[in-house]
Short mmCIF file of C-alpha atoms and ligand atoms in Angstrom, two decimals:
data_model
loop_
_atom_site.label_atom_id
_atom_site.label_comp_id
_atom_site.label_asym_id
_atom_site.label_seq_id
_atom_site.Cartn_x
_atom_site.Cartn_y
_atom_site.Cartn_z
CA MET A 3 -14.40 4.65 53.20
CA ILE A 4 -16.42 7.39 51.60
CA HIS A 5 -13.71 10.05 51.69
CA ALA A 6 -11.72 8.19 49.06
CA LYS A 7 -14.48 8.93 46.56
CA GLY A 8 -13.65 11.23 43.70
CA HIS A 9 -9.96 10.34 43.63
CA ASP A 10 -9.99 7.47 41.14
CA SER A 11 -7.19 9.08 39.15
CA VAL A 12 -4.84 8.79 42.13
CA PHE A 13 -5.52 5.06 42.41
CA ALA A 14 -5.09 4.73 38.65
CA THR A 15 -1.69 6.44 38.87
CA PHE A 16 -0.49 4.01 41.53
CA ALA A 17 -1.97 1.00 39.74
CA ARG A 18 -0.14 1.95 36.55
CA ALA A 19 3.12 2.57 38.38
CA GLU A 20 2.92 -0.79 40.13
CA ARG A 21 2.02 -2.64 36.93
CA ASN A 22 5.02 -1.13 35.15
CA ASN A 23 7.28 -1.79 38.10
CA ARG A 24 7.81 1.91 38.54
CA LEU A 25 6.36 2.53 41.95
CA GLY A 26 8.35 5.43 43.40
CA HIS A 27 9.66 5.48 46.93
CA ALA A 28 8.38 8.90 48.03
CA TYR A 29 5.14 10.66 47.21
CA LEU A 30 3.81 13.99 48.43
CA PHE A 31 0.03 14.39 48.51
CA ILE A 32 -1.13 17.97 48.08
CA GLY A 33 -4.68 19.27 48.52
CA LEU A 34 -7.21 20.99 50.77
CA GLU A 35 -7.91 19.85 54.30
CA GLY A 36 -10.58 17.17 54.56
CA ILE A 37 -10.42 16.32 50.87
CA GLY A 38 -9.45 12.67 51.44
CA LYS A 39 -5.64 12.55 51.15
CA ARG A 40 -5.15 10.55 54.31
CA THR A 41 -8.00 8.17 53.51
CA VAL A 42 -6.61 7.56 50.03
CA ALA A 43 -3.15 6.96 51.52
CA LEU A 44 -4.58 4.42 53.97
CA ASN A 45 -6.50 2.74 51.17
CA LEU A 46 -3.33 2.52 49.10
CA ALA A 47 -1.51 1.02 52.08
CA ARG A 48 -4.26 -1.57 52.40
CA ILE A 49 -3.97 -2.49 48.73
CA LEU A 50 -0.17 -2.59 48.69
CA LEU A 51 0.11 -4.61 51.91
CA CYS A 52 -2.76 -7.03 51.17
CA GLU A 53 -1.59 -10.66 51.28
CA ASN A 54 -4.37 -12.09 49.19
CA ARG A 55 -4.64 -9.82 46.18
CA SER A 56 -5.92 -10.86 42.81
CA PRO A 57 -3.00 -10.36 40.42
CA SER A 58 -5.19 -8.62 37.85
CA ALA A 59 -6.79 -5.88 39.95
CA PHE A 60 -5.40 -3.03 42.00
CA ARG A 61 -7.69 -3.76 44.91
CA GLU A 62 -7.34 -5.18 48.42
CA CYS A 63 -9.09 -8.45 49.31
CA GLY A 64 -10.63 -6.84 52.39
CA HIS A 65 -10.46 -9.91 54.65
CA CYS A 66 -6.88 -11.16 55.01
CA PRO A 67 -5.07 -10.49 58.33
CA SER A 68 -3.08 -7.73 56.69
CA CYS A 69 -6.18 -5.91 55.45
CA ALA A 70 -7.71 -6.15 58.94
CA MET A 71 -4.57 -4.80 60.57
CA VAL A 72 -4.35 -1.82 58.22
CA GLU A 73 -8.02 -1.12 58.90
CA ALA A 74 -7.28 -1.16 62.63
CA GLN A 75 -4.13 0.90 62.01
CA SER A 76 -2.07 -1.74 63.76
CA HIS A 77 -0.16 -3.29 60.86
CA PRO A 78 3.50 -3.78 61.87
CA ASP A 79 4.69 -2.67 58.42
CA LEU A 80 2.58 0.47 58.35
CA ILE A 81 4.16 3.43 60.12
CA LEU A 82 1.86 6.35 60.91
CA ALA A 83 3.20 9.69 62.05
CA SER A 84 1.75 13.17 62.42
CA ARG A 85 2.31 16.44 64.21
CA PRO A 86 0.80 16.66 67.71
CA GLU A 87 -2.53 18.49 67.48
CA GLU A 88 -1.63 21.46 69.67
CA SER A 89 1.83 21.98 68.32
CA LEU A 90 3.02 24.16 65.45
CA TYR A 91 5.84 21.84 64.46
CA PHE A 92 6.54 18.22 63.93
CA ASN A 93 8.28 16.57 66.84
CA ILE A 94 11.86 15.68 65.92
CA ASP A 95 11.68 12.50 68.04
CA THR A 96 8.79 11.31 65.87
CA ILE A 97 10.99 11.69 62.79
CA HIS A 98 13.77 9.68 64.43
CA GLN A 99 11.26 6.95 65.32
CA VAL A 100 10.00 6.78 61.74
CA ILE A 101 13.56 6.52 60.43
CA SER A 102 14.50 3.72 62.80
CA GLN A 103 11.27 1.79 62.14
CA LEU A 104 11.84 2.05 58.41
CA GLY A 105 15.30 0.58 58.93
CA LEU A 106 13.88 -2.68 60.30
CA LYS A 107 12.98 -5.55 57.98
CA PRO A 108 9.30 -5.86 57.04
CA SER A 109 7.57 -8.26 59.46
CA ARG A 110 5.02 -9.75 57.11
CA GLY A 111 5.57 -8.99 53.47
CA ARG A 112 8.19 -7.37 51.33
CA ARG A 113 7.37 -3.77 51.99
CA LYS A 114 7.06 -1.13 54.66
CA ILE A 115 4.90 1.92 54.22
CA ALA A 116 5.27 5.16 56.16
CA LEU A 117 2.40 7.60 56.10
CA ILE A 118 3.43 11.01 57.37
CA ASP A 119 0.80 13.66 57.89
CA HIS A 120 1.28 17.45 58.25
CA VAL A 121 4.58 17.71 56.38
CA ASP A 122 3.80 21.43 55.99
CA ASP A 123 4.80 21.62 59.62
CA PHE A 124 8.23 20.10 59.31
CA ASN A 125 10.69 22.66 60.54
CA ARG A 126 14.20 22.77 59.11
CA GLU A 127 15.53 20.47 61.81
CA ALA A 128 12.88 17.84 61.11
CA ALA A 129 13.36 18.12 57.36
CA ASN A 130 17.14 17.79 57.65
CA ALA A 131 16.79 14.72 59.84
CA PHE A 132 14.53 13.19 57.22
CA LEU A 133 16.40 14.08 54.03
CA LYS A 134 18.66 11.07 53.79
CA THR A 135 15.75 8.66 54.30
CA LEU A 136 13.75 10.54 51.71
CA GLU A 137 16.60 10.31 49.21
CA GLU A 138 17.53 6.70 49.80
CA PRO A 139 14.85 4.93 51.78
CA PRO A 140 15.60 1.37 52.88
CA LEU A 141 14.83 -1.18 50.13
CA GLY A 142 11.14 -1.93 49.78
CA SER A 143 9.88 1.08 51.67
CA LEU A 144 7.31 3.51 50.42
CA LEU A 145 6.88 6.97 51.92
CA ILE A 146 3.64 8.87 51.54
CA LEU A 147 3.83 12.43 52.84
CA ILE A 148 0.67 14.45 53.26
CA GLY A 149 0.68 18.23 52.96
CA GLY A 150 -1.75 21.11 52.58
CA PRO A 151 -3.09 22.83 49.46
CA GLY A 152 0.10 24.15 47.86
CA THR A 153 3.75 23.23 47.67
CA GLU A 154 4.77 26.69 48.97
CA ARG A 155 4.43 25.65 52.57
CA GLN A 156 6.64 22.59 52.35
CA LEU A 157 10.36 22.99 52.41
CA GLN A 158 11.81 22.81 48.91
CA THR A 159 14.26 20.14 50.04
CA ILE A 160 11.29 17.85 50.65
CA VAL A 161 9.24 18.79 47.60
CA SER A 162 12.15 18.21 45.24
CA ARG A 163 12.66 14.64 46.46
CA CYS A 164 9.04 13.49 46.10
CA GLN A 165 6.65 12.72 43.30
CA ILE A 166 3.80 15.18 43.74
CA ILE A 167 0.20 13.97 43.62
CA HIS A 168 -2.42 16.72 43.44
CA PHE A 169 -5.84 16.18 44.97
CA SER A 170 -8.45 18.33 43.24
CA PRO A 171 -11.48 19.77 45.05
CA LEU A 172 -14.41 17.40 44.65
CA PRO A 173 -17.22 18.42 42.30
CA ALA A 174 -20.37 19.81 43.94
CA GLU A 175 -22.46 16.91 42.60
CA LEU A 176 -20.29 14.36 44.38
CA ILE A 177 -20.43 16.22 47.70
CA ASP A 178 -24.18 16.55 47.24
CA GLU A 179 -24.42 12.78 46.70
CA ILE A 180 -22.33 12.02 49.80
CA LEU A 181 -24.38 14.43 51.92
CA ARG A 182 -27.55 12.71 50.74
CA GLU A 183 -26.02 9.37 51.73
CA ASN A 184 -25.45 10.93 55.14
CA GLU A 185 -29.13 11.77 55.39
CA VAL A 186 -28.95 15.48 54.78
CA THR A 187 -32.37 15.63 53.15
CA ASP A 188 -32.89 19.40 52.97
CA ALA A 189 -31.70 20.57 49.52
CA GLN A 190 -31.15 24.16 50.62
CA LYS A 191 -29.05 23.01 53.54
CA ARG A 192 -26.95 20.87 51.22
CA ALA A 193 -26.47 23.83 48.90
CA ARG A 194 -25.31 26.01 51.80
CA ILE A 195 -22.90 23.36 53.03
CA ILE A 196 -21.49 22.86 49.53
CA SER A 197 -20.94 26.59 49.09
CA LEU A 198 -18.75 26.63 52.21
CA ALA A 199 -17.02 23.26 51.94
CA GLN A 200 -14.40 24.26 49.31
CA GLY A 201 -14.79 20.95 47.54
CA SER A 202 -13.76 19.03 50.65
CA ILE A 203 -15.96 16.20 51.85
CA GLY A 204 -14.39 16.26 55.33
CA GLN A 205 -15.30 19.91 55.70
CA ALA A 206 -18.79 19.28 54.29
CA LEU A 207 -19.45 16.60 56.90
CA GLU A 208 -18.25 18.90 59.68
CA LEU A 209 -20.52 21.64 58.36
CA ASN A 210 -23.46 19.25 58.68
CA ASP A 211 -24.05 20.44 62.23
CA GLU A 212 -27.38 21.89 63.43
CA ASP A 213 -25.71 23.93 66.17
CA LEU A 214 -23.47 25.61 63.64
CA TRP A 215 -26.43 26.73 61.53
CA ALA A 216 -28.30 27.94 64.61
CA PHE A 217 -25.23 29.98 65.47
CA ARG A 218 -25.23 31.38 61.95
CA SER A 219 -28.75 32.72 62.56
CA ASP A 220 -27.43 34.45 65.68
CA LEU A 221 -24.69 36.07 63.59
CA VAL A 222 -27.31 37.35 61.15
CA SER A 223 -29.27 38.84 64.06
CA PHE A 224 -26.17 40.62 65.29
CA LEU A 225 -25.63 42.10 61.82
CA GLY A 226 -29.21 43.34 61.99
CA GLN A 227 -28.60 45.40 65.10
CA ILE A 228 -26.20 48.19 64.29
CA PRO A 229 -24.61 49.51 66.45
CA ILE A 230 -23.54 45.94 67.22
CA ASP A 231 -22.80 45.12 70.84
CA SER A 232 -19.26 43.77 70.38
CA VAL A 233 -18.99 42.41 73.92
CA ALA A 234 -22.22 40.43 73.58
CA LEU A 235 -21.16 39.18 70.13
CA CYS A 236 -17.81 37.98 71.42
CA GLN A 237 -19.43 36.33 74.42
CA ARG A 238 -21.93 34.45 72.25
CA TRP A 239 -19.13 33.38 69.91
CA LEU A 240 -16.92 31.99 72.67
CA GLU A 241 -19.93 30.25 74.25
CA PHE A 242 -20.61 28.52 70.97
CA LEU A 243 -16.99 27.37 70.63
CA GLU A 244 -17.06 26.09 74.22
CA GLU A 245 -20.09 23.94 73.35
CA ALA A 246 -17.91 21.76 71.10
CA PRO A 247 -17.61 18.35 72.75
CA LYS A 248 -14.54 18.45 74.99
CA GLU A 249 -13.52 14.89 74.14
CA ALA A 250 -13.19 15.91 70.50
CA GLY A 251 -10.17 17.94 71.54
CA ALA A 252 -8.78 21.35 70.80
CA GLY A 253 -8.43 20.53 67.10
CA LEU A 254 -12.20 20.39 66.58
CA ARG A 255 -12.68 23.63 68.55
CA ARG A 256 -10.20 25.37 66.30
CA ARG A 257 -11.80 23.98 63.15
CA ARG A 258 -15.15 25.18 64.48
CA ALA A 259 -13.68 28.61 65.10
CA VAL A 260 -12.44 28.70 61.49
CA MET A 261 -15.81 27.50 60.19
CA THR A 262 -17.71 30.21 62.05
CA LEU A 263 -15.34 32.82 60.63
CA ARG A 264 -15.92 31.41 57.15
CA LEU A 265 -19.68 31.68 57.81
CA MET A 266 -19.09 35.32 58.65
CA ILE A 267 -17.25 35.84 55.36
CA SER A 268 -20.13 34.23 53.46
CA LEU A 269 -22.58 36.61 55.19
CA PHE A 270 -20.45 39.60 54.20
CA GLN A 271 -20.34 38.27 50.63
CA GLU A 272 -24.11 37.78 50.53
CA SER A 273 -24.53 41.32 51.80
CA LEU A 274 -22.32 42.58 48.96
CA TYR A 275 -24.25 40.52 46.39
CA LEU A 276 -27.58 41.85 47.64
CA GLY A 277 -26.35 45.44 47.75
CA LEU A 278 -24.81 45.26 44.29
CA GLY A 279 -27.74 43.40 42.77
CA THR A 280 -25.78 40.19 42.02
CA PRO A 281 -27.65 36.87 42.30
CA THR A 282 -27.50 35.39 45.79
CA SER A 283 -28.10 31.90 47.12
CA LEU A 284 -30.15 33.22 50.05
CA THR A 285 -33.81 32.32 50.06
CA GLU A 286 -35.08 33.55 53.42
CA ALA A 287 -36.72 36.97 53.11
CA SER A 288 -35.77 38.12 56.63
CA GLU A 289 -32.10 37.31 56.06
CA LYS A 290 -32.10 39.10 52.74
CA GLU A 291 -33.64 42.16 54.38
CA ILE A 292 -31.09 42.24 57.21
CA LEU A 293 -28.10 41.79 54.91
CA THR A 294 -29.38 44.37 52.41
CA ARG A 295 -29.77 46.88 55.23
CA TYR A 296 -26.29 45.97 56.47
CA PHE A 297 -24.91 46.84 53.03
CA GLU A 298 -26.73 50.17 53.03
CA GLN A 299 -25.47 51.08 56.50
CA VAL A 300 -21.87 49.91 56.22
CA GLY A 301 -21.06 50.19 52.51
CA PRO A 302 -19.01 47.98 50.16
CA ASP A 303 -15.54 49.33 51.04
CA ARG A 304 -15.90 48.62 54.72
CA ILE A 305 -17.47 45.22 54.08
CA CYS A 306 -14.45 44.30 51.92
CA GLU A 307 -12.16 45.42 54.76
CA GLN A 308 -14.18 43.25 57.13
CA ILE A 309 -13.69 40.23 54.88
CA ASP A 310 -9.92 40.87 54.98
CA ARG A 311 -10.01 41.25 58.75
CA THR A 312 -11.92 37.96 59.03
CA LEU A 313 -9.34 36.16 56.86
CA GLU A 314 -6.66 37.54 59.17
CA ALA A 315 -8.50 36.07 62.19
CA ILE A 316 -8.63 32.69 60.42
CA THR A 317 -4.87 32.78 59.93
CA GLN A 318 -4.37 33.64 63.60
CA ILE A 319 -6.50 30.68 64.69
CA GLN A 320 -4.54 28.40 62.37
CA GLN A 321 -1.32 29.70 63.89
CA LEU A 322 -2.68 28.46 67.23
CA LEU A 323 -3.06 31.88 68.84
CA MET A 324 -5.33 31.90 71.89
CA THR A 325 -8.91 31.67 70.62
CA GLU A 326 -10.27 34.09 73.24
CA SER A 327 -7.87 36.87 72.43
CA VAL A 328 -8.30 36.40 68.66
CA PHE A 329 -12.09 36.75 68.97
CA GLU A 330 -11.95 39.66 71.43
CA ALA A 331 -9.71 41.63 69.08
CA TYR A 332 -11.70 40.51 66.03
CA CYS A 333 -15.15 41.43 67.39
CA ASP A 334 -13.87 44.76 68.60
CA SER A 335 -12.21 45.76 65.33
CA PHE A 336 -15.00 44.43 63.15
CA VAL A 337 -17.67 46.32 65.10
CA ARG A 338 -15.56 49.48 65.04
CA SER A 339 -15.25 49.16 61.26
CA THR A 340 -19.02 49.23 60.79
CA GLY A 341 -18.48 52.93 61.46
CA VAL A 342 -21.37 53.05 63.92
CA ARG A 343 -20.85 52.42 67.61
ZN1 ZN B 9 -6.16 -8.49 51.98
#
């Protein structure tokens, strides 16, 4: 379970709490997407539900029936719940199911663990339904709630009833090491991935995608051809998003859409660095030339506006707006803002 790397302090916190008999009943995990919160939570569940643990170590045995069932996510005392992928809010029926399952006696050991993902997307109704359980969970139950980067997005009623565990972005060296383990041998490619991954190993592994980097080259070419053909740009963009494997679902397509927009932001930033004479991580001469010319033609103020506009498009994608209409409006307004049509 490589994603759990870099979070030793979280395990240490739980080990200490258990040793001192002070394990809480509700925790809220906070941190960037793909950083390993869910993996750590599953690992903790494995440790806490293991039936063959050495009394001295906070570690699962790895081969008892309980360990195998957690691994297969089929343990009767492990309750997993999350928001449906294409929905903005948590389903209230899911909350009711979690509550009723928690009310049953543990089938195997002394404890039940509920792991609830996407608590940022609890609406007030879902949060209200859950409050009582959060305040006084049935004896022996442990709730692990998983949220996004900050506590602003969760309802205060939830935050105030949980112990908060922060997940820090992983250091570049660790992501570099994990990428090397995943056979990313090209050092420049690893550096590029790391610069975009925000300290998240999940995002780094998704960025390890040849097609994505080929698409990035296309974006650079478009920036080299002012006036940019906004219709052709949008068409190419949507084609690329369509290429995402269908079976991976709409979630991956949206994450890809966000990643391509973040690539765009990094190109704008590189263009600013080149124009303003700040060191850049680019090494290819042709890219440097195109992005320097882009700076000269468009200028820093408009490039900054374009970065803002790109961030806005990312928010729209995350709010589940229709991808096509987001990109049509984005390509049109971005091309218009180059000032040359
Ligand atoms: Zn075990």
